[in-house]
Coordinates of N, CA, C and O in Angstrom, one line a residue:
X11 N -51.6 149.0 171.2 CA -52.2 148.0 172.1 C -51.2 147.6 173.3 O -50.1 147.3 173.4
X12 N -51.7 147.9 174.5 CA -50.7 147.6 175.8 C -52.0 146.9 176.9 O -52.8 147.4 176.8
X13 N -51.4 146.0 178.0 CA -52.0 145.6 179.0 C -51.8 146.3 180.3 O -52.5 146.3 181.2
X14 N -50.9 147.3 180.1 CA -50.3 148.1 181.4 C -50.5 149.5 181.3 O -49.9 150.3 180.2
X15 N -51.4 150.2 181.6 CA -52.1 151.5 181.7 C -50.9 152.4 181.7 O -50.6 153.5 180.8
X16 N -50.0 152.5 182.9 CA -48.9 153.3 182.2 C -48.1 153.5 181.4 O -47.5 154.4 181.2
X17 N -47.6 152.6 180.6 CA -46.9 152.5 179.4 C -47.8 153.3 178.2 O -47.2 154.0 177.5
X18 N -49.2 153.0 178.5 CA -49.9 153.8 177.4 C -50.2 155.3 177.7 O -49.9 155.9 176.8
X19 N -50.0 155.4 179.0 CA -49.8 157.2 179.6 C -48.7 157.6 178.9 O -48.6 158.7 178.5
X20 N -47.8 156.7 179.3 CA -46.3 157.5 178.7 C -46.2 157.7 177.3 O -45.7 158.8 176.8
X21 N -46.7 156.8 176.4 CA -46.9 156.8 175.2 C -47.5 157.9 174.6 O -47.1 158.7 173.6
X22 N -48.9 158.1 175.0 CA -49.7 159.1 174.9 C -49.1 160.6 175.1 O -48.9 161.3 174.0
X23 N -48.5 160.6 176.2 CA -47.6 162.1 176.5 C -46.6 162.3 175.5 O -46.3 163.5 175.1
X24 N -45.8 161.1 174.7 CA -44.9 161.4 173.7 C -45.4 161.5 172.4 O -44.7 161.8 171.6
X25 N -46.7 161.3 172.4 CA -47.5 161.4 171.0 C -46.9 160.6 170.0 O -46.4 160.9 168.9
X26 N -46.4 159.1 170.7 CA -46.0 158.3 169.7 C -46.8 157.5 168.5 O -46.3 157.4 167.5
X27 N -48.1 157.4 169.1 CA -49.0 157.0 168.2 C -50.2 157.6 168.1 O -50.4 158.7 168.6
X28 N -51.3 157.3 166.9 CA -52.4 158.3 166.9 C -53.3 157.9 167.7 O -54.6 158.3 168.1
X29 N -53.4 156.3 168.1 CA -54.5 155.7 169.0 C -53.9 154.6 169.9 O -52.9 154.0 169.6
X30 N -54.5 154.5 171.0 CA -54.1 153.8 171.9 C -55.2 152.8 172.5 O -56.3 153.4 172.9
X31 N -55.1 151.7 172.8 CA -56.1 150.8 173.4 C -55.4 150.0 174.3 O -54.3 149.4 174.4
X32 N -56.1 150.0 175.5 CA -55.9 149.5 176.6 C -56.6 147.9 176.5 O -57.7 147.9 176.4
X33 N -55.8 146.7 176.7 CA -56.8 145.5 176.4 C -55.2 144.5 176.7 O -54.4 144.4 176.3
X34 N -56.1 142.9 176.9 CA -55.2 141.8 176.7 C -55.5 141.4 175.4 O -56.5 141.3 174.6
X35 N -54.1 141.5 174.7 CA -54.1 140.8 173.2 C -54.8 139.7 173.1 O -55.3 139.7 171.8
X36 N -55.1 138.8 173.7 CA -55.7 137.4 173.6 C -57.6 137.8 173.7 O -57.9 136.7 173.5
X37 N -57.7 139.2 174.0 CA -59.1 139.3 174.1 C -59.8 140.5 173.0 O -60.9 140.8 173.4
X38 N -58.9 140.7 172.0 CA -59.2 141.8 171.1 C -60.1 141.2 170.3 O -60.0 140.3 170.1
X39 N -60.9 142.1 170.0 CA -62.0 141.9 168.8 C -61.8 142.6 167.7 O -62.3 143.8 167.9
X40 N -61.0 142.0 166.6 CA -60.9 142.7 165.6 C -61.3 142.1 164.3 O -61.0 140.9 164.3
X41 N -62.3 142.7 163.4 CA -62.4 141.9 162.1 C -61.1 141.3 161.2 O -60.1 141.8 161.4
X42 N -61.6 140.2 160.5 CA -60.7 139.5 160.0 C -59.9 140.5 158.8 O -60.9 141.1 158.3
X43 N -58.9 140.1 158.6 CA -58.1 140.9 157.3 C -58.5 142.2 157.4 O -58.6 143.1 156.5
X44 N -58.3 142.8 158.6 CA -58.4 144.5 159.3 C -57.4 145.1 158.8 O -57.5 146.5 158.9
X45 N -56.1 144.6 159.0 CA -54.6 145.4 158.8 C -54.0 144.7 157.7 O -54.0 143.3 157.5
X46 N -53.2 145.6 156.9 CA -52.1 145.0 155.8 C -51.1 144.4 156.7 O -50.8 143.2 156.2
X47 N -50.7 144.9 157.5 CA -49.4 144.4 158.2 C -49.8 144.3 159.9 O -50.4 145.3 160.3
X48 N -49.7 143.3 160.4 CA -49.6 143.3 161.8 C -48.1 142.9 162.5 O -47.6 142.1 162.0
X49 N -47.9 144.1 163.3 CA -46.4 144.2 163.8 C -46.7 143.7 165.3 O -47.3 144.5 166.2
X50 N -45.8 142.7 165.6 CA -45.8 142.6 167.5 C -44.4 142.3 167.5 O -43.4 141.5 167.6
X51 N -44.1 143.4 168.5 CA -42.9 143.6 168.6 C -42.8 143.3 170.5 O -43.0 143.7 171.2
X52 N -41.9 142.3 170.6 CA -41.3 141.9 172.0 C -42.4 141.8 172.9 O -42.7 142.2 174.0
X53 N -43.3 140.9 172.5 CA -44.4 140.5 173.3 C -44.7 139.0 173.6 O -44.9 138.5 174.5
X54 N -44.3 138.3 172.4 CA -44.8 136.9 172.5 C -44.1 136.0 173.5 O -44.6 135.2 174.2
X55 N -42.8 136.5 173.9 CA -42.3 135.9 175.2 C -42.8 136.3 176.5 O -42.4 135.5 177.3
X56 N -43.6 136.9 176.5 CA -44.5 137.7 177.7 C -45.5 136.8 178.0 O -46.2 136.7 179.0
X57 N -45.9 135.9 177.0 CA -47.3 134.8 177.2 C -46.9 133.6 177.3 O -45.8 132.8 177.1
X58 N -47.8 132.8 177.7 CA -47.9 131.3 178.2 C -47.9 130.9 176.9 O -48.6 131.6 176.0
X59 N -47.4 129.7 176.7 CA -47.4 129.2 175.5 C -48.7 129.1 174.6 O -48.8 129.5 173.2
X60 N -49.5 128.5 175.2 CA -51.0 128.4 174.8 C -51.5 129.8 174.2 O -52.1 129.9 173.2
X61 N -51.3 130.9 175.0 CA -51.5 132.1 175.0 C -51.0 132.8 173.4 O -51.5 133.7 172.9
X62 N -49.8 132.5 173.6 CA -49.0 132.9 172.3 C -49.5 132.1 171.0 O -49.3 132.8 169.8
X63 N -49.6 130.9 171.4 CA -50.3 130.3 169.9 C -51.6 130.9 169.6 O -51.8 131.1 168.4
X64 N -52.5 131.3 170.2 CA -53.7 132.0 170.2 C -53.2 133.4 169.5 O -54.2 133.7 168.6
X65 N -52.5 134.3 170.0 CA -52.1 135.5 169.5 C -51.7 135.4 168.1 O -52.1 136.3 167.3
X66 N -50.7 134.3 167.8 CA -50.2 134.3 166.5 C -51.3 133.8 165.3 O -51.5 134.3 164.6
X67 N -52.5 133.1 166.1 CA -53.7 132.6 165.3 C -54.7 133.9 165.0 O -54.8 134.2 163.9
X68 N -54.6 134.5 166.0 CA -55.1 136.2 165.8 C -54.7 137.1 165.1 O -55.0 137.7 164.0
X69 N -53.2 137.2 165.0 CA -52.7 138.0 164.2 C -52.9 137.6 162.8 O -52.9 138.7 161.8
X70 N -52.5 136.3 162.6 CA -52.8 135.8 161.1 C -54.1 136.0 160.5 O -54.2 136.3 159.1
X71 N -55.2 136.0 161.5 CA -56.4 136.0 160.9 C -56.4 137.9 160.5 O -57.6 137.7 159.5
X72 N -56.2 138.6 161.2 CA -56.4 140.0 161.1 C -55.4 140.8 160.1 O -55.9 141.9 159.5
X73 N -54.4 140.0 159.6 CA -53.5 140.3 158.5 C -53.7 139.9 157.2 O -54.2 138.8 156.8
X74 N -54.0 141.1 156.4 CA -54.2 140.8 155.3 C -53.0 140.5 154.1 O -52.9 139.5 153.4
X75 N -51.6 141.1 154.6 CA -50.5 140.7 153.8 C -49.4 140.1 154.6 O -48.8 139.2 154.1
X76 N -49.2 140.6 155.6 CA -47.8 140.1 156.4 C -48.1 140.4 158.1 O -48.7 141.2 158.5
X77 N -47.4 139.4 158.6 CA -47.5 139.6 160.1 C -45.8 139.6 160.5 O -45.1 138.7 159.7
X78 N -45.5 140.5 161.2 CA -43.8 140.5 161.6 C -44.0 140.7 162.9 O -44.6 141.1 163.7
X79 N -43.0 139.8 163.9 CA -42.7 139.4 165.1 C -41.1 139.6 165.5 O -40.5 139.3 164.8
X80 N -40.9 140.4 166.6 CA -39.8 140.2 166.8 C -39.8 140.0 168.6 O -40.6 139.9 169.0
X81 N -38.9 138.9 168.8 CA -39.0 138.2 170.1 C -37.8 137.5 170.3 O -36.5 137.5 169.7
X82 N -37.0 137.4 171.6 CA -35.7 137.0 172.0 C -35.7 135.4 171.3 O -36.4 134.7 171.4
X83 N -34.1 134.9 171.3 CA -33.8 133.8 170.7 C -33.1 133.2 172.2 O -32.4 133.9 172.6
X84 N -33.6 132.0 172.5 CA -32.9 131.5 173.7 C -33.3 131.9 175.0 O -34.0 132.9 174.7
X85 N -32.9 131.4 175.8 CA -33.5 131.6 177.2 C -32.9 133.1 177.8 O -31.8 133.1 178.2
X86 N -33.9 134.0 177.8 CA -33.6 135.4 178.3 C -34.4 135.4 179.4 O -35.7 136.0 179.4
X87 N -33.6 135.1 180.6 CA -34.7 135.2 182.2 C -34.8 137.0 182.3 O -33.9 137.4 182.3
X88 N -36.2 137.3 182.0 CA -36.4 138.6 182.7 C -37.6 138.4 183.6 O -38.5 137.6 183.1
X89 N -37.5 139.1 184.9 CA -38.6 139.5 185.6 C -39.4 140.7 185.8 O -39.0 141.5 184.8
X90 N -40.4 140.6 186.5 CA -41.2 141.9 186.7 C -40.1 143.0 187.2 O -39.2 143.0 187.9
X91 N -40.2 144.3 186.3 CA -39.7 145.4 186.6 C -40.6 146.5 186.1 O -41.8 146.2 185.7
X92 N -40.5 147.8 186.5 CA -41.5 149.1 186.5 C -42.7 148.9 187.2 O -43.9 149.4 186.7
X93 N -42.8 147.9 187.8 CA -44.0 147.6 188.7 C -45.0 147.0 187.8 O -46.2 147.1 187.9
X94 N -44.5 146.5 186.4 CA -45.0 145.9 185.4 C -45.1 144.3 185.5 O -44.1 143.6 185.1
X95 N -46.0 143.7 186.1 CA -46.3 142.1 186.2 C -45.9 141.2 184.8 O -45.8 140.4 184.6
X96 N -46.3 142.1 183.6 CA -46.5 141.6 182.5 C -45.0 141.5 181.8 O -44.7 140.8 180.7
X97 N -43.9 142.1 182.3 CA -42.5 142.0 182.0 C -41.8 140.8 181.8 O -40.9 140.7 181.1
X98 N -42.4 140.0 182.8 CA -42.0 138.5 182.9 C -41.9 137.8 181.8 O -43.0 137.5 181.1
X99 N -40.7 137.3 181.2 CA -40.4 136.3 180.0 C -41.3 134.9 180.8 O -40.8 134.1 181.6
X100 N -42.4 134.5 180.1 CA -42.6 133.3 180.2 C -42.6 132.1 179.2 O -42.5 130.8 179.7
X101 N -42.1 132.4 178.0 CA -42.1 131.2 177.0 C -41.0 132.0 175.9 O -41.1 133.0 175.4
X102 N -40.1 130.7 175.8 CA -39.2 131.4 174.5 C -39.5 130.4 173.1 O -39.9 129.1 173.2
X103 N -39.4 131.4 172.2 CA -39.9 130.7 170.8 C -38.5 130.6 170.2 O -37.7 131.4 170.0
X104 N -38.2 129.4 169.6 CA -36.8 129.2 168.8 C -37.0 129.4 167.4 O -38.0 129.2 166.6
X105 N -36.1 129.6 166.7 CA -36.2 130.0 165.2 C -36.7 128.7 164.7 O -37.5 129.1 163.6
X106 N -36.4 127.2 164.7 CA -37.1 126.4 164.4 C -38.7 126.5 164.2 O -39.2 125.7 163.3
X107 N -39.0 126.8 165.9 CA -40.6 126.5 166.0 C -41.0 127.5 165.2 O -42.3 127.2 164.4
X108 N -40.7 128.8 164.8 CA -41.1 130.1 163.9 C -40.9 129.4 162.4 O -42.1 129.8 161.8
X109 N -40.0 128.9 162.0 CA -40.2 128.2 160.5 C -41.2 127.2 160.6 O -41.8 127.2 159.6
X110 N -41.4 126.3 161.3 CA -42.4 125.4 161.1 C -43.9 126.0 160.9 O -44.8 125.3 160.6
X111 N -43.9 127.3 161.6 CA -45.2 127.9 161.5 C -45.4 128.6 160.5 O -46.2 129.4 160.0
X112 N -44.4 128.6 159.4 CA -44.4 129.2 158.3 C -43.6 130.4 158.2 O -43.9 131.3 157.5
X113 N -43.0 130.9 159.1 CA -42.4 132.3 159.4 C -40.9 132.1 158.7 O -39.9 131.3 158.6
X114 N -40.4 133.3 158.0 CA -38.9 133.5 157.5 C -38.4 134.2 158.8 O -38.9 135.0 159.4
X115 N -37.2 133.5 159.1 CA -36.7 134.2 160.2 C -35.1 134.6 160.2 O -34.5 133.8 159.4
X116 N -35.1 135.7 160.8 CA -33.6 136.3 160.6 C -33.3 136.6 161.7 O -34.2 137.2 162.8
X117 N -32.0 136.1 161.9 CA -31.5 137.2 163.6 C -31.0 138.1 163.7 O -30.8 138.8 162.5
X118 N -30.9 138.7 165.0 CA -30.6 140.0 165.1 C -29.6 140.1 166.4 O -30.0 139.8 167.5
X119 N -28.3 140.6 166.2 CA -27.6 141.1 167.3 C -27.2 139.7 167.9 O -27.3 138.5 167.3
X120 N -26.3 139.7 169.0 CA -25.7 138.4 169.4 C -26.1 138.0 170.8 O -26.2 139.1 171.8
X121 N -26.5 136.9 171.0 CA -27.0 136.4 172.5 C -26.2 137.1 173.8 O -25.0 136.6 173.4
X122 N -26.8 137.7 174.6 CA -25.9 137.7 176.1 C -24.8 138.7 176.0 O -24.1 138.3 176.7
X123 N -24.7 139.7 175.0 CA -24.0 140.6 175.2 C -24.5 142.0 175.6 O -23.9 142.5 176.7
X124 N -25.7 142.5 175.3 CA -26.1 143.8 175.9 C -27.4 143.3 176.8 O -27.4 142.3 177.5
X125 N -28.0 144.4 177.0 CA -29.1 144.5 178.0 C -28.7 144.4 179.4 O -27.8 144.5 180.0
X126 N -29.6 144.3 180.2 CA -29.6 144.3 181.7 C -28.7 143.4 182.1 O -28.0 143.7 183.3
X127 N -28.7 142.2 181.9 CA -27.9 141.2 182.3 C -26.7 140.6 181.5 O -26.1 139.7 181.7
X128 N -26.5 141.1 180.5 CA -25.4 140.8 179.2 C -24.0 141.3 179.8 O -23.9 141.8 180.8
X129 N -23.2 140.5 178.9 CA -21.8 140.5 179.3 C -21.2 141.9 179.5 O -20.6 142.4 180.5
X130 N -21.8 143.1 178.5 CA -21.5 144.3 178.8 C -21.9 144.9 180.2 O -21.2 145.9 180.6
X131 N -22.8 144.4 180.6 CA -23.7 145.3 181.8 C -22.6 145.3 183.0 O -22.7 146.1 183.8
X132 N -21.7 144.2 183.0 CA -20.7 144.1 184.1 C -19.2 145.1 183.7 O -18.6 145.0 184.8
X133 N -19.1 145.8 182.7 CA -18.1 146.5 182.4 C -18.3 147.8 182.7 O -19.4 148.2 182.9
X134 N -17.2 148.6 183.0 CA -17.4 150.1 183.3 C -18.8 150.6 182.2 O -18.4 150.0 180.9
X135 N -19.0 151.7 182.6 CA -20.2 152.3 181.7 C -19.7 152.9 180.3 O -20.5 152.5 179.2
X136 N -18.3 153.3 180.4 CA -17.7 153.7 179.3 C -17.4 152.7 178.1 O -17.6 153.5 176.9
X137 N -17.6 151.8 178.5 CA -17.3 150.4 177.7 C -18.5 149.8 177.1 O -18.6 149.1 175.9
X138 N -19.7 150.2 177.5 CA -20.7 149.8 177.3 C -21.3 150.1 175.5 O -21.8 149.2 175.0
X139 N -21.0 151.1 175.1 CA -21.2 151.0 173.4 C -20.4 149.9 172.8 O -20.5 149.9 171.6
X140 N -19.1 149.6 173.4 CA -18.9 148.4 173.1 C -19.6 147.0 172.4 O -19.3 146.4 171.7
X141 N -20.5 146.8 173.7 CA -21.5 146.1 173.4 C -22.2 146.5 172.1 O -22.8 145.4 171.0
X142 N -22.6 147.4 171.8 CA -23.7 147.7 170.6 C -22.7 147.7 169.4 O -23.3 147.2 168.4
X143 N -21.5 147.8 169.3 CA -20.4 147.7 168.3 C -20.3 146.0 168.0 O -20.7 145.6 167.0
X144 N -20.4 145.2 169.0 CA -20.5 143.8 168.9 C -21.7 143.6 168.5 O -21.8 142.6 167.4
X145 N -22.4 144.1 168.6 CA -24.2 143.5 168.2 C -24.4 144.1 166.9 O -24.9 143.0 166.0
X146 N -23.9 145.1 166.3 CA -24.0 145.4 165.0 C -23.1 144.7 164.1 O -23.7 144.2 163.2
X147 N -22.0 144.5 164.5 CA -21.0 143.5 163.5 C -21.3 142.1 163.3 O -20.7 141.9 162.3
X148 N -21.9 141.5 164.3 CA -22.3 140.2 164.1 C -23.6 140.3 163.1 O -24.0 139.2 162.9
X149 N -24.0 141.1 162.9 CA -25.4 141.2 162.0 C -25.3 140.3 160.6 O -26.3 139.4 160.7
X150 N -24.3 140.5 159.9 CA -24.4 139.6 158.8 C -24.4 137.8 159.4 O -25.0 137.4 158.5
X151 N -23.5 137.6 160.3 CA -23.6 136.1 160.6 C -24.9 135.9 161.1 O -25.6 135.0 160.8
X152 N -25.6 136.7 162.4 CA -26.9 136.0 163.0 C -28.0 136.2 162.1 O -29.0 135.5 162.1
X153 N -27.8 136.9 160.8 CA -29.0 137.3 160.2 C -29.3 136.0 159.4 O -30.6 135.5 159.6
X154 N -28.5 135.3 159.1 CA -28.9 134.0 158.5 C -28.4 132.8 159.5 O -28.8 131.5 159.0
X155 N -28.0 133.0 160.3 CA -28.0 131.7 161.6 C -28.4 132.2 162.6 O -27.7 133.0 163.9
X156 N -29.9 132.8 162.8 CA -30.7 133.2 164.0 C -30.6 132.4 165.4 O -30.7 133.0 166.3
X157 N -30.2 131.1 165.2 CA -29.8 130.5 166.5 C -28.8 131.1 167.6 O -28.8 130.9 168.6
X158 N -28.1 132.0 166.5 CA -26.7 132.6 167.5 C -27.3 133.8 168.0 O -26.5 134.4 168.6
X159 N -28.4 134.6 167.5 CA -28.7 135.8 167.6 C -29.3 136.0 169.2 O -29.8 135.0 170.0
X160 N -29.6 137.3 169.4 CA -30.2 137.7 170.5 C -31.3 137.7 170.5 O -32.5 137.5 171.4
X161 N -31.9 138.5 169.3 CA -33.1 138.5 169.2 C -33.7 137.6 167.5 O -32.5 137.5 166.9
X162 N -34.9 137.6 167.5 CA -35.1 137.2 166.1 C -36.3 137.9 165.2 O -37.2 138.2 166.1
X163 N -36.4 138.2 163.9 CA -37.3 139.1 163.3 C -38.1 137.7 162.4 O -37.5 137.1 161.6
X164 N -39.5 137.6 162.7 CA -40.0 136.6 162.0 C -40.9 137.2 161.2 O -41.8 137.9 161.5
X165 N -40.9 136.7 159.8 CA -42.1 137.4 159.0 C -42.8 136.3 158.2 O -42.5 135.4 157.6
X166 N -44.2 136.5 158.2 CA -44.9 135.7 157.5 C -45.9 136.3 156.5 O -46.8 137.5 156.8
X167 N -45.8 135.9 155.3 CA -46.6 136.7 154.1 C -47.8 135.9 154.3 O -48.0 134.6 154.0
X168 N -48.9 136.6 154.2 CA -50.6 135.9 154.1 C -50.9 135.7 153.0 O -52.0 135.0 152.8
X169 N -50.5 136.2 152.0 CA -50.9 136.3 150.2 C -50.9 135.2 149.6 O -51.3 134.2 149.0

């Protein structure tokens, strides 16, 4: 599912998935408990708080076993790019908020190292893999201290 047609078209050309749906995630109509696992990757931060809360409720309603979410930790300023107005970050979710909602939270990577505006982006291109090494090497620490992470993976068991 995506709300930006060009991304769906690109994905179709690559044959990444079996089915594609153009829709606003908060207007989707799916039966309760229709999926074993619902995976939401790098979407929650693009929604206003109220819409994000609604999406969490919807995902938990359609998942039989588990909801898995990945989203940035901390303020990661991102604006429109690719002519896609939906790329802007609107709401930041903290590990503590996700825990209060019943999710197990694990950190991933180190905040502000990689990405378009991270520390490594200002280095010569040949040194950019250094950011990847730092990102991976910090894994054991940020796994259990997600507040230090660049991203978090949140898992809620529905059973």
